[in-house]
XYZ file of C-alpha atoms in Angstrom:
594
model
C 6.440 13.944 -24.758
C 8.343 14.609 -21.580
C 11.540 16.579 -21.554
C 13.586 13.636 -20.767
C 12.062 11.725 -23.790
C 12.695 14.567 -26.083
C 16.553 15.041 -24.807
C 16.972 11.145 -25.036
C 15.931 11.159 -28.702
C 17.992 14.150 -29.462
C 21.170 12.824 -27.469
C 20.874 9.545 -29.671
C 20.692 11.669 -32.834
C 23.676 13.740 -31.853
C 25.740 10.505 -31.254
C 24.618 9.106 -34.287
C 25.454 12.061 -36.484
C 28.744 13.018 -34.690
C 30.116 9.622 -34.029
C 28.162 7.077 -36.225
C 27.173 5.097 -33.243
C 23.688 3.880 -32.311
C 22.896 4.217 -28.462
C 19.954 2.125 -26.925
C 19.602 4.100 -23.891
C 20.811 7.393 -22.437
C 21.201 7.889 -18.687
C 20.147 10.986 -16.946
C 20.256 12.140 -13.302
C 19.425 15.312 -11.506
C 21.906 18.196 -11.900
C 23.931 18.703 -8.601
C 23.021 22.085 -6.684
C 26.500 23.521 -7.328
C 26.442 23.356 -10.995
C 24.137 25.247 -13.383
C 21.649 23.238 -15.197
C 18.104 21.497 -14.786
C 19.008 17.955 -16.027
C 22.259 16.102 -16.485
C 23.251 13.528 -19.111
C 25.748 11.096 -17.917
C 28.537 10.464 -20.463
C 30.417 7.787 -18.865
C 28.131 4.878 -20.041
C 28.593 5.904 -23.525
C 32.396 5.242 -23.374
C 31.938 1.737 -24.046
C 30.685 2.573 -27.438
C 32.412 5.933 -28.236
C 36.240 6.306 -27.890
C 37.462 9.579 -26.641
C 37.422 12.229 -23.831
C 34.334 12.316 -21.981
C 34.517 16.115 -21.680
C 34.839 16.627 -25.419
C 32.085 14.033 -26.066
C 29.894 15.906 -23.838
C 30.705 19.401 -25.514
C 29.934 17.884 -29.001
C 26.501 16.613 -27.540
C 25.737 19.714 -25.670
C 26.255 21.960 -28.954
C 23.893 19.743 -30.923
C 21.223 19.929 -28.145
C 21.416 23.819 -28.175
C 21.086 23.953 -32.065
C 18.228 21.569 -32.304
C 16.174 21.921 -29.279
C 14.589 25.202 -28.704
C 14.015 24.869 -25.122
C 17.784 24.217 -24.384
C 19.434 27.454 -23.654
C 22.927 26.480 -22.831
C 25.107 23.603 -20.984
C 28.284 23.043 -19.061
C 30.468 19.899 -18.735
C 31.978 18.678 -15.780
C 34.170 15.580 -16.081
C 31.893 13.084 -17.559
C 28.551 14.954 -16.816
C 26.684 17.147 -19.480
C 24.579 19.647 -17.535
C 21.704 20.880 -19.615
C 20.058 24.309 -18.946
C 16.408 24.674 -19.850
C 14.510 27.927 -20.948
C 12.006 29.169 -18.433
C 9.348 29.143 -21.220
C 9.569 25.255 -21.266
C 8.565 25.042 -17.601
C 5.856 27.887 -17.948
C 4.189 26.190 -20.991
C 4.222 22.815 -18.941
C 2.581 24.612 -16.203
C 0.096 26.483 -18.209
C -0.997 22.975 -19.697
C -1.477 21.339 -16.500
C -2.511 23.884 -13.717
C -6.246 23.386 -14.552
C -6.263 19.684 -14.593
C -7.416 18.380 -11.165
C -6.490 14.939 -12.187
C -2.811 15.737 -13.185
C -0.906 12.555 -13.010
C -3.807 10.154 -12.801
C -4.859 7.915 -15.897
C -8.188 6.433 -16.356
C -8.364 2.849 -17.143
C -9.300 1.586 -20.668
C -12.355 -0.555 -20.824
C -10.667 -3.065 -23.148
C -7.772 -3.797 -20.735
C -7.507 -6.598 -18.287
C -8.410 -5.691 -14.731
C -6.316 -6.740 -11.643
C -7.859 -7.926 -8.429
C -6.191 -6.741 -5.127
C -6.717 -8.785 -2.082
C -6.165 -7.447 1.273
C -7.249 -7.519 4.917
C -8.326 -11.156 4.744
C -8.900 -11.665 8.488
C -9.858 -14.625 10.607
C -13.233 -14.460 12.217
C -11.838 -15.571 15.553
C -10.275 -12.106 16.695
C -10.689 -8.439 16.051
C -8.447 -6.541 13.665
C -5.024 -5.611 15.111
C -2.206 -3.353 14.154
C -0.666 -5.999 11.793
C -4.089 -5.986 9.881
C -3.978 -2.104 9.888
C -0.673 -2.418 7.650
C -2.231 -4.937 5.485
C -5.301 -2.976 4.927
C -3.481 0.420 4.407
C -0.944 -1.426 1.918
C -3.627 -3.242 0.019
C -5.998 -0.431 -0.245
C -3.385 1.979 -1.384
C -1.871 -0.226 -3.941
C -5.332 -0.814 -5.493
C -5.734 3.045 -5.671
C -2.230 3.525 -7.056
C -2.910 0.853 -9.748
C -6.293 2.630 -10.721
C -4.469 5.996 -10.922
C -1.912 4.325 -13.200
C -4.580 3.272 -15.741
C -5.580 -0.188 -14.530
C -8.975 -1.420 -13.780
C -9.049 -2.708 -10.137
C -11.267 -4.757 -8.004
C -10.728 -4.612 -4.360
C -11.503 -7.986 -2.505
C -10.750 -9.781 0.512
C -10.867 -13.649 1.414
C -12.444 -13.998 4.982
C -11.006 -16.989 6.811
C -14.161 -18.218 8.092
C -13.385 -21.772 8.633
C -10.678 -24.155 10.288
C -9.647 -25.161 13.828
C -8.862 -21.737 14.954
C -12.520 -20.641 14.286
C -13.773 -23.700 16.224
C -11.560 -22.705 19.252
C -13.350 -19.497 19.841
C -16.759 -21.318 19.212
C -16.015 -24.040 21.713
C -14.733 -21.529 24.278
C -18.009 -19.562 23.806
C -20.047 -22.844 24.149
C -18.379 -23.808 27.227
C -17.904 -20.545 29.174
C -19.868 -17.893 27.403
C -23.413 -18.410 29.295
C -25.172 -17.033 26.296
C -23.681 -13.729 26.214
C -23.902 -11.626 23.068
C -22.458 -8.078 21.644
C -25.788 -6.590 22.669
C -25.770 -8.015 26.448
C -21.982 -7.173 26.993
C -21.897 -3.722 24.888
C -18.844 -5.270 23.079
C -18.115 -5.253 19.436
C -18.762 -8.659 18.038
C -15.257 -9.307 16.861
C -13.882 -8.335 20.436
C -16.337 -10.583 22.067
C -15.325 -13.609 19.856
C -11.608 -12.638 20.273
C -12.022 -12.831 23.890
C -13.006 -16.434 23.589
C -10.210 -17.192 21.206
C -7.867 -16.139 24.097
C -10.095 -17.998 26.743
C -9.401 -21.150 24.742
C -5.708 -20.840 24.764
C -5.923 -20.344 28.515
C -7.738 -23.443 29.199
C -5.708 -25.328 26.712
C -2.531 -24.467 28.590
C -4.018 -25.589 31.836
C -5.004 -29.014 30.342
C -1.461 -29.219 29.066
C -0.004 -28.650 32.535
C -2.365 -31.110 33.989
C -1.550 -33.850 31.624
C 2.239 -33.162 32.106
C 1.734 -33.651 35.822
C 0.524 -37.067 35.237
C 3.760 -37.971 33.524
C 2.853 -37.414 29.771
C 5.490 -35.484 27.595
C 4.920 -31.832 26.766
C 4.328 -32.680 22.973
C 2.026 -35.529 23.794
C 0.133 -33.316 26.243
C -0.195 -30.706 23.426
C -1.813 -33.350 21.080
C -4.080 -34.924 23.715
C -5.572 -31.883 25.564
C -9.377 -32.837 25.698
C -10.420 -29.232 24.774
C -8.226 -29.492 21.589
C -9.723 -32.909 20.681
C -13.078 -31.563 21.241
C -12.377 -28.333 18.797
C -10.917 -30.769 16.233
C -14.179 -32.940 16.615
C -16.255 -29.507 16.162
C -14.227 -28.885 12.944
C -15.316 -32.424 11.623
C -18.971 -31.762 12.494
C -18.779 -28.401 10.733
C -17.452 -29.740 7.485
C -20.148 -32.491 7.764
C -22.659 -29.973 8.013
C -23.946 -30.718 11.324
C -26.915 -28.550 12.168
C -26.020 -27.180 15.704
C -22.445 -26.417 14.903
C -23.147 -24.658 11.673
C -25.919 -22.529 13.388
C -23.221 -21.512 16.143
C -20.784 -20.837 13.415
C -23.256 -18.436 11.532
C -24.235 -16.591 14.653
C -20.656 -15.945 15.949
C -19.360 -15.243 12.446
C -22.209 -12.524 12.091
C -21.053 -10.795 15.324
C -17.577 -10.705 13.888
C -18.583 -9.070 10.420
C -20.637 -6.408 12.053
C -17.433 -5.694 14.031
C -15.153 -5.698 11.090
C -17.270 -3.501 9.043
C -17.201 -0.652 11.766
C -13.290 -0.991 11.790
C -13.160 -0.571 8.132
C -15.349 2.536 8.051
C -13.097 4.030 10.593
C -9.979 2.988 8.729
C -11.435 4.342 5.593
C -10.912 1.192 3.423
C -13.498 -0.705 1.361
C -14.013 -3.642 -0.882
C -15.721 -4.277 -4.130
C -16.319 -8.065 -3.544
C -15.867 -10.613 -0.564
C -14.968 -14.239 -0.534
C -15.357 -16.905 2.164
C -13.126 -19.656 2.676
C -16.213 -21.634 3.651
C -17.397 -21.521 -0.033
C -14.030 -21.530 -2.025
C -12.397 -24.523 -0.013
C -15.187 -26.730 -1.832
C -14.079 -25.657 -5.341
C -10.339 -26.252 -4.270
C -11.172 -29.889 -3.436
C -12.949 -30.242 -6.882
C -9.762 -29.132 -8.372
C -7.596 -31.410 -6.103
C -9.721 -34.195 -7.690
C -8.880 -33.025 -11.161
C -5.381 -32.615 -10.350
C -5.037 -36.190 -9.190
C -6.492 -37.264 -12.605
C -3.944 -35.187 -14.643
C -1.040 -36.455 -12.415
C -0.433 -32.787 -10.831
C -1.226 -34.441 -7.328
C -0.688 -37.728 -5.902
C -2.154 -39.832 -3.094
C -0.101 -41.161 -0.197
C -0.644 -44.238 1.623
C -2.565 -42.640 4.363
C -4.971 -41.008 1.753
C -3.646 -37.562 2.061
C -3.010 -35.726 -1.285
C 0.351 -34.054 -2.028
C 1.862 -31.859 -4.967
C 5.578 -32.935 -5.555
C 7.483 -29.730 -6.509
C 10.990 -31.156 -5.768
C 11.875 -30.829 -9.522
C 11.062 -27.054 -8.990
C 13.672 -26.761 -6.062
C 10.667 -26.582 -3.722
C 9.352 -29.521 -1.428
C 6.347 -31.643 -1.274
C 3.078 -29.701 -0.417
C -0.013 -31.287 1.150
C -3.279 -30.068 -0.422
C -5.777 -32.340 1.270
C -5.574 -34.139 4.810
C -5.934 -37.894 5.013
C -9.480 -37.310 6.627
C -10.461 -35.571 3.363
C -10.506 -31.994 5.165
C -9.011 -29.049 3.310
C -5.901 -27.093 4.163
C -5.150 -23.550 3.461
C -3.559 -24.413 -0.064
C -6.778 -26.104 -0.760
C -8.927 -23.172 -0.244
C -6.499 -20.633 -1.888
C -6.437 -22.841 -5.147
C -10.539 -22.576 -5.214
C -10.527 -18.963 -4.217
C -8.099 -17.859 -7.282
C -10.070 -20.010 -9.596
C -13.515 -18.838 -8.460
C -12.432 -15.059 -8.874
C -11.509 -15.574 -12.497
C -14.890 -17.492 -12.874
C -16.681 -14.478 -11.218
C -14.637 -11.669 -13.202
C -13.547 -13.087 -16.631
C -11.680 -9.633 -17.237
C -9.339 -10.197 -14.474
C -5.903 -10.804 -15.925
C -3.926 -10.918 -12.588
C -4.039 -10.696 -8.920
C -2.257 -9.024 -6.081
C -2.134 -10.752 -2.651
C -1.321 -8.551 0.196
C 0.110 -10.964 2.995
C 3.007 -10.782 5.389
C 6.232 -12.157 4.403
C 5.938 -14.890 6.653
C 3.933 -16.582 3.859
C 6.337 -16.107 1.127
C 6.824 -19.782 0.545
C 3.153 -20.395 0.649
C 2.570 -17.958 -2.285
C 5.444 -19.350 -4.249
C 3.921 -22.818 -4.020
C 0.411 -21.485 -4.638
C 1.462 -19.956 -7.864
C 3.428 -22.872 -9.271
C 0.438 -25.186 -8.559
C -2.052 -22.906 -10.306
C 0.583 -22.774 -13.240
C 0.634 -26.781 -13.263
C -3.000 -26.984 -13.201
C -2.944 -25.172 -16.649
C -4.168 -21.616 -15.727
C -2.553 -19.082 -18.138
C -3.542 -16.237 -15.929
C -1.360 -17.762 -13.122
C 1.863 -16.105 -14.639
C 0.280 -12.641 -13.393
C -0.008 -13.470 -9.771
C 1.849 -11.082 -7.337
C 2.484 -11.414 -3.577
C 2.770 -8.085 -2.097
C 4.923 -9.315 0.816
C 5.387 -7.077 3.670
C 7.352 -6.851 6.935
C 5.795 -7.217 10.439
C 4.899 -4.171 12.557
C 6.491 -4.078 15.869
C 5.886 -1.633 18.942
C 8.554 -0.616 21.577
C 6.962 -3.044 23.901
C 7.676 -6.122 21.572
C 5.957 -8.515 19.276
C 2.088 -9.139 19.457
C 0.389 -12.525 19.958
C -3.402 -12.887 19.236
C -3.944 -16.047 21.165
C -2.322 -14.520 24.320
C -4.294 -11.258 23.972
C -1.157 -9.149 23.711
C -2.185 -7.507 20.389
C -2.753 -3.801 19.597
C -6.544 -3.668 18.780
C -7.110 -1.623 15.471
C -10.136 0.428 16.883
C -8.108 1.185 20.187
C -5.108 2.376 18.042
C -7.470 4.670 15.827
C -8.933 6.202 18.809
C -5.553 6.577 20.464
C -4.086 8.324 17.418
C -7.055 10.842 17.470
C -6.463 11.540 21.185
C -2.920 11.993 20.616
C -3.458 14.482 17.705
C -5.768 16.216 20.030
C -3.081 16.550 22.834
C -0.534 17.875 20.582
C -2.870 20.225 18.815
C -3.884 21.767 21.990
C -0.379 22.068 23.316
C 0.433 23.956 20.033
C -2.697 26.033 20.490
C -3.546 25.768 16.634
C -7.256 25.435 16.918
C -8.582 28.680 18.099
C -12.094 29.439 16.731
C -12.983 25.810 15.790
C -16.324 24.418 16.967
C -15.891 21.189 19.299
C -17.341 19.185 16.201
C -14.615 20.527 13.946
C -11.918 19.883 16.392
C -13.170 16.210 16.821
C -13.165 15.843 12.996
C -9.718 17.281 12.645
C -8.236 15.212 15.271
C -9.395 12.146 13.594
C -8.147 13.434 10.184
C -4.698 14.334 11.783
C -4.483 10.963 13.743
C -5.562 8.711 10.896
C -3.226 10.682 8.474
C -0.323 10.263 10.802
C -0.716 6.564 11.297
C -1.380 5.797 7.505
C 1.656 7.960 6.400
C 3.994 6.481 9.159
C 3.268 2.979 7.847
C 2.996 3.700 3.977
C 6.126 5.742 3.729
C 8.277 2.679 4.575
C 9.166 0.213 1.874
C 6.543 -2.590 2.170
C 9.355 -5.293 2.442
C 10.673 -3.746 5.652
C 9.846 -4.285 9.025
C 8.235 -1.325 11.043
C 8.725 -0.265 14.671
C 5.653 1.775 15.179
C 5.757 4.713 17.569
C 2.332 6.488 17.710
C 3.695 9.736 19.361
C 6.565 9.912 16.796
C 4.166 9.731 13.864
C 2.039 12.703 15.139
C 4.850 15.431 14.459
C 4.161 18.849 12.736
C 7.768 18.844 11.704
C 9.802 16.341 9.537
C 8.632 13.286 7.228
C 5.326 12.863 8.746
C 1.627 12.994 7.703
C 0.697 16.129 9.885
C 3.644 18.088 8.556
C 2.358 17.426 4.949
C -1.363 18.014 6.076
C -0.307 21.416 7.845
C 1.481 22.520 4.497
C -1.708 21.695 2.576
C -3.825 23.671 5.044
C -1.356 26.647 4.732
C -1.659 26.732 1.031
C -5.462 26.664 1.317
C -5.201 29.766 3.524
C -3.125 31.679 0.909
C -5.700 30.622 -1.760
C -8.444 32.023 0.494
C -6.518 35.371 1.035
C -5.682 35.339 -2.835
C -9.549 34.939 -3.713
C -10.336 38.205 -1.944
C -8.057 40.001 -4.376
C -9.744 38.420 -7.577
C -6.606 36.690 -8.671
C -7.539 35.443 -12.245
C -6.863 31.992 -14.078
C -5.351 33.649 -17.073
C -2.084 32.182 -18.490
C 1.004 33.775 -17.436
C 4.133 33.536 -19.985
C 5.873 36.744 -19.733
C 7.924 36.256 -16.480
C 11.368 35.218 -15.428
C 11.118 32.176 -13.112
C 12.716 32.415 -9.773
C 14.958 29.343 -8.995
C 12.550 28.262 -6.081
C 9.798 28.365 -8.572
C 11.664 26.217 -11.093
C 12.659 23.632 -8.642
C 8.948 23.296 -7.708
C 7.826 22.950 -11.260
C 10.454 20.309 -11.791
C 9.096 18.383 -8.876
C 5.469 18.680 -9.851
C 6.632 17.251 -13.418
C 7.711 14.063 -11.781
C 4.371 13.266 -10.336
C 2.923 11.172 -13.360
C 6.237 9.092 -13.622
C 6.140 8.449 -9.711
C 2.465 7.197 -9.921
C 3.527 4.834 -12.767
C 6.645 3.589 -10.897
C 4.758 3.294 -7.661
C 2.199 0.810 -9.568
C 4.846 -1.147 -11.336
C 6.649 -1.674 -7.784
C 3.459 -1.899 -5.760
C 5.025 0.489 -3.340
C 2.978 3.390 -1.818
C 6.332 4.489 -0.130
C 7.242 6.186 -3.549
C 4.125 8.346 -3.437
C 4.477 9.105 0.235
C 8.224 10.082 -0.076
C 7.481 12.073 -3.355
C 4.789 13.943 -1.600
C 7.156 14.924 1.284
C 9.716 15.978 -1.295
C 7.270 18.304 -2.931
C 6.079 19.644 0.254
C 9.730 20.452 1.201
C 10.259 22.234 -2.028
C 7.020 24.313 -1.567
C 8.190 25.266 1.828
C 11.479 26.379 0.614
C 9.716 28.390 -2.182
C 7.418 29.798 0.477
C 10.231 31.024 2.556
C 12.278 32.449 -0.204
C 9.545 33.976 -2.457
C 6.611 36.359 -1.373
C 3.511 34.977 -3.015
C 0.703 37.699 -2.155
C 3.432 40.409 -2.040
C 4.857 39.843 -5.383
C 6.363 42.845 -7.352
C 3.747 42.767 -10.057
C 0.346 41.002 -10.809
C 1.778 38.627 -13.327
C 4.133 37.180 -10.698
C 1.257 37.265 -8.068
C -1.037 35.228 -10.324
C 1.428 32.730 -11.378
C 2.683 32.054 -7.753
C -0.876 31.573 -6.517
C -1.699 29.258 -9.512
C 1.520 27.461 -8.718
C 0.475 27.153 -5.107
C -2.991 25.945 -6.015
C -1.267 23.274 -8.223
C 1.000 22.081 -5.447
C -2.133 21.565 -3.163
C -3.865 19.651 -5.779
C -0.906 17.302 -6.284
C -0.583 16.794 -2.436
C -4.277 16.110 -2.284
C -4.041 13.584 -5.163
C -0.978 12.054 -3.629
C -2.357 11.626 -0.352
C -5.725 10.426 -1.854
C -3.553 7.540 -3.384
C -2.547 6.693 0.260
C -6.117 6.911 1.557
C -5.188 10.085 3.643
C -7.495 12.994 3.731
C -6.313 16.691 3.858
C -7.808 19.437 5.910
C -8.806 22.894 4.559
C -7.723 24.551 7.705
C -5.418 23.348 10.603
């Protein structure tokens, strides 16, 4: 039982015995720096139930705690705040119980519990991954790791958007202008090659629109009747009909893209347990559209299109199948969700990592699945996140103005190299060690900069600002971890033991550090409940700030006696382990030297 839980129970007992009042909850907060105490009980909310002076109420509860809890050594009351002082022995006992637990704060899932499937990445196969995909992948992967650390069984997955008009645009452009070129003949990653043809289609499409407008056709009509667009639409119909040549081209070009994606995922440090393809799941979606028609969930309009009327749910009508029988995004998302439960019966909920421009889509999807009678539909969650902007402005894939994910990863490593060389921190490293460290620092900077921000907020990403060895950045935290490793290497040479140390008086900085370590399990659980890696990121930064304050004010290897030296080395090791665990949940590596 945590200190807060123990205090909460005893405060309730104090109120019951002293005032004959039953409290449902007790409010706590951190004690302000200017007052003595380790944790503060807020008296003001109790005044709704207890009549009296808040200072006197605080005094009564404080005396009760001193008499009934051995770990409480004293208290003071400031207005409506009861500041409770805790004995050093409580923190030392806590530390001795967790210091050898490398998985402190992390919980193993129970086999019998329901699993959660976390979807992220989910790219289109008509272009390479870009900066927006990077935020998606980092968020989804981190949330999956955090859920696992909080005790949930997790499957990591993606739905690959490998069908639709956008795919046909790249296919048609390659067929018209590609002259048979391949990733091998060009030396390009397959996803980049295919992406170039998506841009080429848009360029040709705009030319044709201008030509039609010049003949007197309106802009809107020209957009609908451009020959290259009509041909792409015809290609989509041929694909859905299984026309052999079209399907063969689709398989070939998608194969190029998958090879390219896999390289990017490896460089980014994310992985998946299972993959789904829209080209498969849309068929199951169409089956359930037919089922929904029978049950009255869907209706057919005069033109043959199928819709779901959600007006009674304060939404609007949503199309689930076009008049020509082809599927829309909603069709395939219905099929994908159902297929996942068929494949993994232990899944009781899903998390969809998708940008906030799709908020309404998922609101509708979840509601339709509930109307189709699926019990698990109440456990679906849209991890909605804001877009990533650059100082130069918004990115557009079809115009070729995106920041390519591979280029960004390389650029981050180069920036890390330039700053490291400028600071002169890598004397004695081999060239191979330097390159590995540049990648670790660069990726750590990128991931931390993105994940420290609440997912719902939009980000203005500045690569150079993210790689800073001072402030709330990944490299600053990595550097602190490496500093601790240096301390531990020096300590090992003096044969520091792993014995339990109990007979010492804690320095104020040691106690503050222990309090911060004590918060880690709760932060993990809160981050899982809120699907927010930002809570882990900012907790880790706070821990590092506390350690650096401890490091500057307390001598570790130069302690006055062996007991203090052993304790401080052990404390430093636990801090390093907690940093490593916290960063592991963000998908960030920590270097042993830096």
